[in-house]
Short mmCIF file of N, CA and C in Angstrom, two decimals:
data_model
loop_
_atom_site.label_atom_id
_atom_site.label_comp_id
_atom_site.label_asym_id
_atom_site.label_seq_id
_atom_site.Cartn_x
_atom_site.Cartn_y
_atom_site.Cartn_z
N MET A 1 14.30 -11.56 8.28
CA MET A 1 12.77 -10.56 7.32
C MET A 1 11.85 -10.82 8.31
N ILE A 2 10.54 -9.84 8.38
CA ILE A 2 10.00 -10.70 9.05
C ILE A 2 8.94 -11.58 8.52
N GLU A 3 8.14 -12.49 8.95
CA GLU A 3 7.23 -13.02 8.54
C GLU A 3 6.04 -12.57 7.71
N VAL A 4 5.46 -12.79 6.89
CA VAL A 4 4.30 -11.60 6.37
C VAL A 4 3.07 -12.90 5.94
N GLN A 5 3.98 -13.63 6.12
CA GLN A 5 3.00 -15.00 5.14
C GLN A 5 1.39 -14.89 6.23
N GLY A 6 0.26 -14.59 5.21
CA GLY A 6 -1.25 -14.56 6.27
C GLY A 6 -1.08 -13.06 6.45
N LYS A 7 -0.38 -12.02 7.13
CA LYS A 7 -0.58 -10.88 7.85
C LYS A 7 -1.22 -9.98 6.89
N LYS A 8 -1.68 -9.35 6.84
CA LYS A 8 -2.48 -7.93 6.30
C LYS A 8 -1.54 -6.80 6.76
N VAL A 9 -1.14 -6.23 5.27
CA VAL A 9 0.18 -4.99 5.29
C VAL A 9 -1.07 -3.96 4.76
N THR A 10 -0.51 -2.88 5.06
CA THR A 10 -0.58 -1.61 4.36
C THR A 10 0.26 -1.20 3.78
N VAL A 11 0.66 -0.74 1.83
CA VAL A 11 1.21 -0.39 1.47
C VAL A 11 1.21 1.45 1.04
N VAL A 12 1.37 2.41 1.90
CA VAL A 12 1.82 3.69 1.99
C VAL A 12 1.93 4.63 0.75
N GLY A 13 1.42 4.68 -0.67
CA GLY A 13 2.66 5.15 -1.73
C GLY A 13 2.41 4.39 -2.52
N LEU A 14 1.91 5.01 -3.89
CA LEU A 14 1.83 4.36 -5.07
C LEU A 14 2.91 4.32 -5.50
N ALA A 15 3.60 4.12 -5.87
CA ALA A 15 4.69 4.61 -7.27
C ALA A 15 5.98 2.99 -6.93
N ARG A 16 7.34 4.11 -7.46
CA ARG A 16 8.52 3.01 -7.70
C ARG A 16 8.71 1.93 -6.59
N THR A 17 8.68 2.56 -5.41
CA THR A 17 9.27 1.60 -4.66
C THR A 17 7.62 1.07 -3.81
N GLY A 18 6.58 2.11 -3.20
CA GLY A 18 5.49 1.06 -3.42
C GLY A 18 5.13 -0.53 -4.07
N VAL A 19 4.87 0.05 -5.34
CA VAL A 19 5.21 -1.09 -6.57
C VAL A 19 5.89 -1.96 -5.72
N ALA A 20 7.32 -1.63 -5.97
CA ALA A 20 8.01 -2.93 -5.31
C ALA A 20 7.31 -3.63 -3.85
N VAL A 21 6.81 -3.13 -3.20
CA VAL A 21 6.93 -3.64 -2.28
C VAL A 21 5.47 -4.08 -1.97
N ALA A 22 4.78 -3.73 -2.55
CA ALA A 22 3.69 -4.57 -2.71
C ALA A 22 3.41 -6.50 -3.34
N LYS A 23 4.74 -5.87 -4.78
CA LYS A 23 4.57 -7.07 -5.57
C LYS A 23 5.74 -8.30 -4.64
N LEU A 24 6.71 -7.93 -3.63
CA LEU A 24 7.13 -8.59 -2.92
C LEU A 24 6.20 -9.27 -1.78
N LEU A 25 5.77 -8.38 -1.03
CA LEU A 25 4.69 -8.62 -0.34
C LEU A 25 3.69 -9.92 -0.43
N ALA A 26 2.96 -9.16 -1.51
CA ALA A 26 1.95 -10.56 -1.97
C ALA A 26 2.92 -11.65 -2.59
N ALA A 27 3.87 -11.61 -3.15
CA ALA A 27 4.66 -13.22 -3.32
C ALA A 27 5.04 -13.84 -2.07
N GLN A 28 5.48 -12.77 -0.91
CA GLN A 28 5.32 -13.89 0.59
C GLN A 28 4.28 -14.12 0.82
N GLY A 29 2.98 -13.67 0.20
CA GLY A 29 1.41 -14.31 1.16
C GLY A 29 0.81 -13.61 1.44
N ALA A 30 1.61 -11.88 1.78
CA ALA A 30 0.61 -11.19 2.67
C ALA A 30 -0.45 -11.06 2.16
N PHE A 31 -1.58 -10.73 3.07
CA PHE A 31 -2.87 -9.78 2.23
C PHE A 31 -2.49 -7.89 1.99
N VAL A 32 -2.39 -8.07 0.75
CA VAL A 32 -1.80 -6.52 0.66
C VAL A 32 -2.97 -5.48 0.66
N THR A 33 -2.45 -4.19 0.72
CA THR A 33 -3.64 -3.35 0.24
C THR A 33 -2.75 -1.99 0.38
N VAL A 34 -2.78 -1.38 -1.12
CA VAL A 34 -1.70 -0.26 -1.24
C VAL A 34 -2.54 0.57 -1.55
N THR A 35 -2.66 1.65 -0.15
CA THR A 35 -3.06 3.55 -0.66
C THR A 35 -2.36 4.87 -1.13
N ASP A 36 -2.63 5.18 -1.71
CA ASP A 36 -2.49 6.38 -2.09
C ASP A 36 -3.55 7.29 -2.60
N VAL A 37 -3.43 9.09 -2.08
CA VAL A 37 -3.74 9.66 -2.15
C VAL A 37 -4.33 10.45 -3.14
N LYS A 38 -3.72 10.05 -4.35
CA LYS A 38 -3.49 10.32 -5.88
C LYS A 38 -5.07 9.50 -6.43
N PRO A 39 -5.76 9.72 -7.37
CA PRO A 39 -6.78 9.11 -7.38
C PRO A 39 -6.56 7.49 -8.77
N TYR A 40 -7.20 6.92 -8.98
CA TYR A 40 -6.98 5.95 -10.16
C TYR A 40 -5.80 6.64 -11.45
N ALA A 41 -7.22 7.54 -11.87
CA ALA A 41 -6.18 8.20 -13.10
C ALA A 41 -4.81 8.59 -13.22
N GLN A 42 -4.39 9.79 -12.44
CA GLN A 42 -2.65 9.63 -11.76
C GLN A 42 -1.84 8.76 -11.67
N LEU A 43 -2.56 6.92 -11.13
CA LEU A 43 -1.91 5.56 -10.84
C LEU A 43 -1.92 4.55 -11.65
N LYS A 44 -2.84 4.72 -12.98
CA LYS A 44 -3.26 3.55 -13.82
C LYS A 44 -1.70 3.15 -13.96
N GLU A 45 -0.65 3.39 -14.34
CA GLU A 45 0.78 2.76 -15.06
C GLU A 45 1.90 2.19 -14.03
N TRP A 46 1.18 2.62 -12.46
CA TRP A 46 2.03 1.81 -11.62
C TRP A 46 1.13 0.96 -11.18
N ILE A 47 -0.15 1.09 -10.98
CA ILE A 47 -1.15 -0.16 -10.73
C ILE A 47 -1.18 -0.88 -11.75
N LYS A 48 -0.91 -0.87 -13.45
CA LYS A 48 -0.40 -2.66 -13.86
C LYS A 48 0.15 -3.17 -13.97
N LYS A 49 1.48 -2.29 -12.83
CA LYS A 49 2.72 -3.06 -12.84
C LYS A 49 2.07 -4.06 -11.36
N LEU A 50 0.98 -3.66 -10.62
CA LEU A 50 0.50 -4.83 -9.14
C LEU A 50 -0.08 -6.07 -10.18
N PRO A 51 0.40 -7.12 -9.12
CA PRO A 51 -0.35 -8.40 -9.46
C PRO A 51 -2.28 -8.25 -9.02
N PRO A 52 -2.98 -9.38 -9.24
CA PRO A 52 -4.02 -8.12 -9.19
C PRO A 52 -5.13 -8.70 -7.82
N ASN A 53 -3.99 -9.40 -6.91
CA ASN A 53 -4.56 -9.61 -5.33
C ASN A 53 -3.85 -9.06 -4.74
N VAL A 54 -3.51 -7.20 -5.11
CA VAL A 54 -2.98 -6.20 -4.43
C VAL A 54 -4.76 -4.98 -4.36
N LYS A 55 -5.19 -5.35 -3.31
CA LYS A 55 -6.17 -4.24 -2.37
C LYS A 55 -5.77 -2.74 -2.82
N LEU A 56 -6.94 -2.13 -3.96
CA LEU A 56 -6.26 -0.81 -4.17
C LEU A 56 -7.39 0.06 -2.85
N VAL A 57 -6.74 1.28 -1.97
CA VAL A 57 -7.59 2.30 -1.75
C VAL A 57 -6.93 4.05 -1.81
N LEU A 58 -7.36 4.25 -2.99
CA LEU A 58 -6.91 5.56 -3.83
C LEU A 58 -8.13 6.67 -3.18
N GLY A 59 -6.92 7.77 -3.23
CA GLY A 59 -7.38 9.12 -3.34
C GLY A 59 -7.90 9.54 -1.58
N GLY A 60 -6.73 9.07 -1.27
CA GLY A 60 -7.07 9.49 0.59
C GLY A 60 -6.96 8.39 1.10
N HIS A 61 -6.57 8.74 2.59
CA HIS A 61 -5.83 7.64 3.66
C HIS A 61 -6.72 6.86 4.56
N PRO A 62 -8.05 6.37 4.27
CA PRO A 62 -8.87 6.55 5.73
C PRO A 62 -7.51 5.74 6.64
N ARG A 63 -9.04 6.41 7.74
CA ARG A 63 -8.56 5.76 8.76
C ARG A 63 -8.56 4.16 8.63
N SER A 64 -9.43 3.90 8.35
CA SER A 64 -10.12 1.63 8.25
C SER A 64 -9.42 1.67 7.77
N VAL A 65 -8.34 1.59 7.13
CA VAL A 65 -7.70 1.12 6.04
C VAL A 65 -6.64 0.46 7.26
N PHE A 66 -6.17 1.82 7.74
CA PHE A 66 -4.63 1.18 8.59
C PHE A 66 -5.60 0.27 10.49
N ALA A 67 -7.12 0.23 10.48
CA ALA A 67 -7.32 0.02 11.65
C ALA A 67 -6.94 -1.52 11.96
N ASP A 68 -7.42 -2.42 10.66
CA ASP A 68 -7.12 -3.71 10.70
C ASP A 68 -6.05 -4.06 9.43
N THR A 69 -4.95 -3.82 10.58
CA THR A 69 -4.15 -4.51 9.48
C THR A 69 -2.28 -4.29 10.54
N ASP A 70 -2.23 -5.33 10.35
CA ASP A 70 -0.21 -6.20 11.00
C ASP A 70 0.69 -5.54 10.99
N LEU A 71 0.74 -4.95 9.79
CA LEU A 71 1.95 -4.18 9.14
C LEU A 71 1.75 -3.02 8.46
N ILE A 72 2.56 -1.75 8.32
CA ILE A 72 1.82 -0.84 7.82
C ILE A 72 3.82 -0.02 7.33
N VAL A 73 4.14 -0.65 6.34
CA VAL A 73 4.51 0.14 5.68
C VAL A 73 4.61 1.30 4.80
N ILE A 74 5.22 2.25 4.81
CA ILE A 74 5.74 3.90 4.62
C ILE A 74 6.37 4.45 3.20
N SER A 75 6.22 4.86 2.35
CA SER A 75 7.18 5.06 1.07
C SER A 75 7.82 5.83 1.72
N PRO A 76 9.18 5.59 0.76
CA PRO A 76 9.63 7.47 0.67
C PRO A 76 9.14 8.24 0.48
N GLY A 77 8.85 9.69 0.95
CA GLY A 77 8.38 11.03 0.65
C GLY A 77 6.87 10.87 1.10
N VAL A 78 5.79 10.02 1.39
CA VAL A 78 4.82 10.12 2.15
C VAL A 78 5.24 10.70 3.87
N PRO A 79 4.40 12.15 3.90
CA PRO A 79 4.76 12.63 5.24
C PRO A 79 4.10 11.95 6.16
N LEU A 80 5.25 11.19 7.34
CA LEU A 80 4.43 11.22 8.36
C LEU A 80 3.38 11.25 9.16
N ASP A 81 3.09 12.38 9.17
CA ASP A 81 2.11 13.42 9.79
C ASP A 81 1.14 13.34 9.21
N ILE A 82 0.42 12.41 8.67
CA ILE A 82 -0.57 11.80 8.16
C ILE A 82 -1.57 11.56 9.65
N PRO A 83 -2.39 12.29 9.94
CA PRO A 83 -3.67 11.86 11.67
C PRO A 83 -3.93 10.47 11.06
N SER A 84 -3.98 10.20 9.60
CA SER A 84 -4.49 8.58 10.18
C SER A 84 -3.54 7.66 9.86
N ILE A 85 -2.76 7.77 9.99
CA ILE A 85 -1.40 7.17 9.44
C ILE A 85 -0.56 7.26 11.25
N ALA A 86 -0.84 9.04 12.04
CA ALA A 86 -0.34 9.03 13.56
C ALA A 86 -1.52 8.19 14.13
N GLU A 87 -2.38 7.97 13.94
CA GLU A 87 -2.96 7.04 14.69
C GLU A 87 -2.71 5.57 15.42
#
């Protein structure tokens, strides 16, 4: 397993996998940011399942969310050709 304590980790896609990964990473001491193209209103049921220290970036995948991260975890179903991820 990769050591994530103290690392900045961005999880792309918030649904079953994104929530599970974010919870695991946060429990391991990572600074977790979750990003999704959907707005809060469409994700609120998933958001309720996240620990309170997980940062949310919703409504898109801005380049800035990937610029200062140590690790990116992409959920299944998220296309890999998103420009901000490809960079």
